[in-house]
Each structure stands twice: as C-alpha cells, then as structure tokens.
Coordinates of C-alpha atoms in Angstrom, one line a residue:
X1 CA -0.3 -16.3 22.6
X2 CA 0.0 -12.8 20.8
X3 CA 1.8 -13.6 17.5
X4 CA 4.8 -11.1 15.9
X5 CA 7.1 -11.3 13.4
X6 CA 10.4 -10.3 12.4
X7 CA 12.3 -9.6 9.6
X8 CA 15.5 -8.3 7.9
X9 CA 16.5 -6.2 5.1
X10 CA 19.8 -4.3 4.6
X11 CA 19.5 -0.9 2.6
X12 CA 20.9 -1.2 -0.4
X13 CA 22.5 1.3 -3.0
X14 CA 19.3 1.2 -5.1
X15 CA 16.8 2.1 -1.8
X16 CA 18.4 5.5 -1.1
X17 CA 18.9 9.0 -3.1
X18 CA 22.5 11.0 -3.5
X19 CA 22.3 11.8 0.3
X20 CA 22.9 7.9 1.1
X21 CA 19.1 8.4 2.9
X22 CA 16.5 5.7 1.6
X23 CA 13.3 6.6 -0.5
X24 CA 9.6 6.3 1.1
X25 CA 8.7 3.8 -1.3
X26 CA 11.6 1.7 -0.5
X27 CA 10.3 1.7 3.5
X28 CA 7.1 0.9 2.3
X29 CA 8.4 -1.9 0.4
X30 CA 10.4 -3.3 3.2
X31 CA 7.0 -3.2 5.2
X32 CA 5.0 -5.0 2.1
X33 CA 7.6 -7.6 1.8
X34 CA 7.6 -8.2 5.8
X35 CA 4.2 -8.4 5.7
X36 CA 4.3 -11.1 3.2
X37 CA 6.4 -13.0 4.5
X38 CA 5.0 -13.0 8.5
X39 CA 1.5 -14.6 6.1
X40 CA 3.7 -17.4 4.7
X41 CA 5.4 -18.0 8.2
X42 CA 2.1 -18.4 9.6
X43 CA 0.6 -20.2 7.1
X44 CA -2.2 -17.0 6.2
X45 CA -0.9 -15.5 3.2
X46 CA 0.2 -17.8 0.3
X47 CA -3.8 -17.9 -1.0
X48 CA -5.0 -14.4 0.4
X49 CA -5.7 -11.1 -1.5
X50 CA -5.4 -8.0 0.1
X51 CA -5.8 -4.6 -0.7
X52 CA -4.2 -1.4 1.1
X53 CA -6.5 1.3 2.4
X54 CA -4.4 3.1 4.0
X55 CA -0.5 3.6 5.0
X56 CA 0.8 6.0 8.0
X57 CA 4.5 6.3 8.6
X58 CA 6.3 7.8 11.3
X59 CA 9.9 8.4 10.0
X60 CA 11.9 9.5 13.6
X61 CA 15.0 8.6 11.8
X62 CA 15.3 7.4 8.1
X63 CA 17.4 4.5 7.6
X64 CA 20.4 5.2 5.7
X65 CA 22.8 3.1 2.8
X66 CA 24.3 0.3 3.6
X67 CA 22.6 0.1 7.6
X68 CA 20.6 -3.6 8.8
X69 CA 17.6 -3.0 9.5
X70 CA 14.9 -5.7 11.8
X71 CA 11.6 -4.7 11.0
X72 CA 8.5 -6.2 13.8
X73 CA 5.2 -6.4 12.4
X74 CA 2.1 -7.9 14.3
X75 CA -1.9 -7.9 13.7
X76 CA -2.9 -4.7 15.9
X77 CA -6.8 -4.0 15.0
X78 CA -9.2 -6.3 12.9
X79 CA -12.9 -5.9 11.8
X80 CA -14.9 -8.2 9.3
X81 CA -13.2 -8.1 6.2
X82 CA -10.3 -5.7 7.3
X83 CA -6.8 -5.9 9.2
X84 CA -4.9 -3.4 10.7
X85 CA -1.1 -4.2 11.0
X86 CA 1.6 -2.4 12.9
X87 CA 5.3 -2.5 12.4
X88 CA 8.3 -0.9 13.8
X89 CA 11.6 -0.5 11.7
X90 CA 15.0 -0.2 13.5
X91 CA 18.4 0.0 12.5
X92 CA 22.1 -0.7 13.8
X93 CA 22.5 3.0 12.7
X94 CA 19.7 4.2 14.2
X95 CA 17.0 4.3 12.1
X96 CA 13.6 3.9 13.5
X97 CA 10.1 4.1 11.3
X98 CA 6.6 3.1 13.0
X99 CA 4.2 2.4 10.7
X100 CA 0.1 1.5 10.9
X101 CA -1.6 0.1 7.6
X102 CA -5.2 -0.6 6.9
X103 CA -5.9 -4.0 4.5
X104 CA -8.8 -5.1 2.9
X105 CA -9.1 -8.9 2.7
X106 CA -11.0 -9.7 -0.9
X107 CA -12.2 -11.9 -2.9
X108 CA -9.4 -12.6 -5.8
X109 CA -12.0 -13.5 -8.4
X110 CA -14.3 -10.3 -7.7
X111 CA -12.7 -8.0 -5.9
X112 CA -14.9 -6.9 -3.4
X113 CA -13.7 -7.2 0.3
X114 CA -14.7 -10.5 2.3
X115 CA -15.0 -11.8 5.6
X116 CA -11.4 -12.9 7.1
X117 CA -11.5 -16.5 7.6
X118 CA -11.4 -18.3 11.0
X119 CA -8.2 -19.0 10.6
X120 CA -6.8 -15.5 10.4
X121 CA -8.8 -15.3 13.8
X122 CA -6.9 -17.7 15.2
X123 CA -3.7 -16.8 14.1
X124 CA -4.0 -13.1 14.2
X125 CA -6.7 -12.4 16.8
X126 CA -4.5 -12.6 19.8
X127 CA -2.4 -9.5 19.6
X128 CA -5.3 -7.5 18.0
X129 CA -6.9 -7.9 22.1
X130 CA -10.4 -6.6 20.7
X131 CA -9.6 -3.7 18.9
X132 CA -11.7 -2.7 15.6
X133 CA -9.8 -2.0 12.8
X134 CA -11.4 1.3 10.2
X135 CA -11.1 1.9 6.7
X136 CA -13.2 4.8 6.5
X137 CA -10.7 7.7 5.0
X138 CA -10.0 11.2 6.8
X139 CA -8.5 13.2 3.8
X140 CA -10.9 15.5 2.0
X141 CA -12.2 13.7 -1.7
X142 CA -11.5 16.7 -3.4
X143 CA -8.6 19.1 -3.7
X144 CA -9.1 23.0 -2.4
X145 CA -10.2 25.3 -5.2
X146 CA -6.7 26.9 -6.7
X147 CA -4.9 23.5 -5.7
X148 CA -2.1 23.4 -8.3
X149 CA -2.2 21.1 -11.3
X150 CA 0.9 19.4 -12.1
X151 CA 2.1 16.1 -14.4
X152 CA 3.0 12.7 -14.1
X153 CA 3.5 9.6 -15.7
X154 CA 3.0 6.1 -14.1
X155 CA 4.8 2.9 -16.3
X156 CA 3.9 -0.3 -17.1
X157 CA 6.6 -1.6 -15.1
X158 CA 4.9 0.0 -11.8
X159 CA 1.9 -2.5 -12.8
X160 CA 1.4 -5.4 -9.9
X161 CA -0.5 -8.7 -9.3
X162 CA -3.9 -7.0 -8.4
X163 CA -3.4 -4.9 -12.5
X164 CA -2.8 -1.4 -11.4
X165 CA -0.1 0.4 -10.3
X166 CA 1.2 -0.8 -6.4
X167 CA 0.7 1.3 -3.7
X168 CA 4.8 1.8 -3.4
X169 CA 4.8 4.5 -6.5
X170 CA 3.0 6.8 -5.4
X171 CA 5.6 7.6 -2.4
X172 CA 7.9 8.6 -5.9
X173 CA 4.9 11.3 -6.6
X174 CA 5.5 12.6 -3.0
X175 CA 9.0 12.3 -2.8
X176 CA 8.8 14.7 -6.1
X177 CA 6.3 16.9 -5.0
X178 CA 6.2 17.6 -1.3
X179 CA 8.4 19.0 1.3
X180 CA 10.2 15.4 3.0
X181 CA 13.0 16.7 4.8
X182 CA 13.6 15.8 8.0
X183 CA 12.1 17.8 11.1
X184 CA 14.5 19.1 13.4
X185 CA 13.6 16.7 16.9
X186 CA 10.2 15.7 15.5
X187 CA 9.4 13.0 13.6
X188 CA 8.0 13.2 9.8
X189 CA 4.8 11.7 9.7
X190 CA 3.6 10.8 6.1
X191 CA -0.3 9.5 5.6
X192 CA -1.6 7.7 2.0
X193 CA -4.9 6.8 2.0
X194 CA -5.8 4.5 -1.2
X195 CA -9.2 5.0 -3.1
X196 CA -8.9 3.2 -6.6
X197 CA -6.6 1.5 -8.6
X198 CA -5.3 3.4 -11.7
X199 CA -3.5 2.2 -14.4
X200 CA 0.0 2.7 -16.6
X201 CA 0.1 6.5 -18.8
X202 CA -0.8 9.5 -17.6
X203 CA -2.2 10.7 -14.2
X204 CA -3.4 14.1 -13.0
X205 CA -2.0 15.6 -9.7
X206 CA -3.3 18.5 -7.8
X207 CA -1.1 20.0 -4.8
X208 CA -2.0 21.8 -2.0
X209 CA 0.1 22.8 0.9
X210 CA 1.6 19.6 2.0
X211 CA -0.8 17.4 0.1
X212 CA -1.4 15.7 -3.3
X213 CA -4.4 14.1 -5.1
X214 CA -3.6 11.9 -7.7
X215 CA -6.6 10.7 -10.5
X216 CA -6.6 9.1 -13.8
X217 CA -7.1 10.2 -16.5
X218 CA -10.7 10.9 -16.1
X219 CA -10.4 12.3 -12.9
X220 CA -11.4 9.3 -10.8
X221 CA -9.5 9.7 -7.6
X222 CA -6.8 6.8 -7.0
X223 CA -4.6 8.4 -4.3
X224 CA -4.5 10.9 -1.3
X225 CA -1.0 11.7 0.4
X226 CA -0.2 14.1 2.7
X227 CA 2.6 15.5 5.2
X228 CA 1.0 16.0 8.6

C-alpha cells in the first residue's frame, strides 16, 4: 500500500509580511517540519540524516495570516542514496503550493551520502512505483559576466543541526532580492538548488535577471535560486 501523510499548520502572525501573505521560507518550513514528522509517524526519521539538494515550489495561491492549512506529502522518486518527496499545501482560504524536493540520505558521522536502508524501501517504495529520483543540478555554476554584486549577512541563529545555515534562509535572500509577486492566472514557480553548506557572517550574492548565486566568503558556491 502507497503510503502519505498529512499534516497541519495554521499561518501565524510571524509567517507572513505587512500584506498578511506568508514568506517563502515559512512554506518551506511548513514542508521541512511535515516532512519530519511523516519520518517519525512511520518510524524512518528519528535516526536519519538528510540533506536537501534541491527545492521547487509552485505557489498557485500563497497562503495568507491566520488561514489552516493541510499539507500531503508522500515518497514520489527514489534512487540509492537519494529521495524525492512531493507535497501539496492547501488552505480553507484557498491557498494551494505544490512542492518537489530532492534529499540526500548520509551518513551523520561523515557526511557523505549512503545507501537508504531496506526499511525506507519498505516503507517508502510503494508510492515511489519505480521512479528514479536525480540530484544532478540544472542551474549554471557560475553567474553571467556583469551579474550584479550585492551584500548579505547570514547569523548565527540561522545555524542548524547539520552546522551551517538551513536551507529555509536563503528564501529571505530571494524574498529581498527577486521579483515574488504574484503572476496574474499563473502560478509562481521558485527553484533552489543546494551545493554546499556555508556558515554564519558574510556571504557574497551575484544577481542576474531572476536569479541569485550565493558563496562564502571565498567564493565557494553554497546556493542557486531562481524565478522560472
């Protein structure tokens, strides 16, 4: 039997801007803390390390302050050491958000991706029927010559488990940055693709069109993130 999971959140005062509408790095929250809680429903999750690849959302309409939200997540890809998980977001306002990550399963002590475990198979393999699940990364490495250069500043608070800054901080970069507003009768699609971890202090940003590239300090390349 395929397995799914569902989940609830209600948008809260501190998830949305002025205009009552909630941030991208509170959706992608909603979808890590779903996520995390299907693996402790199932029983796969308490003792596994995982690390994001890659993060597509499909915004048709943002949720807004104070709507409930149910949020359906389910295993929809696999491959040896990666997962690819679906979810939908609706609300009782309206909202809807489809999203489609990319995880790396690794090995907590070193780091380096490992093979899921039987179990995961056996839990998760149902609703994947077959399909193979890809890391490899579309966005261009490097920035177009004349990209623009701008600033930022990540904090220590923005630090997580793994001991660099999560995943959900860099939406604030493109939130800042890029164009967000809603498209009039299309959807806004928003793609992250995760290449390094990078630490508290200082990052560099280059923009170019619709799309940022955010490095350390030394210009290894942590982040790509993009309007499509």
């Amino acid at each position: 039997m395929s397995r799914s999971f569902t989940d609830s959140h209600r948008v809260g005062a501190a998830d949305v801007g002025a205009d009552g509408r909630a941030h991208p790095c509170s959706i992608a929250r909603w979808l890590q803390e779903t996520a995390f809680a299907d693996g402790l429903d199932s029983g796969f999750g308490a003792e596994s390390f995982w690390i994001i690849r890659a993060l597509t959302l499909t915004i048709e309409r943002t949720p807004v302050f104070p709507e409930e939200l149910e949020i359906r997540t389910w295993c929809s890809a696999r491959a040896k050491s990666v997962a690819e998980r679906s979810s939908v977001i609706e609300g009782d306002r309206g909202a809807r958000v489809e999203s489609v990550a990319i995880w790396i399963h690794v090995d907590p002590e070193t780091r380096l991706p490992t093979r899921l475990p039987e179990a995961f198979d056996r839990i998760y393999g149902p609703s994947a029927e077959g399909r193979k699940a890809r890391s490899s990364l579309r966005h261009p490495a490097e920035p177009p010559n004349g990209a623009e250069q701008l600033e930022w500043h990540f904090r220590r608070s923005e630090i997580d488990l793994a001991e660099h800054v999560s995943n959900l901080w860099y939406w604030q970069v493109a939130e800042e940055y890029l164009d967000l507003s809603p498209r009039d009768g299309e959807p806004l699609v928003l793609e992250a693709e995760f290449r390094a971890g990078i630490g508290h202090g200082p990052a560099l940003v280059r923009r170019a069109g619709n799309a940022l590239w955010i490095a350390d300090e030394d210009g290894t390349l942590a982040a790509t993130l993009s309007v499509v």
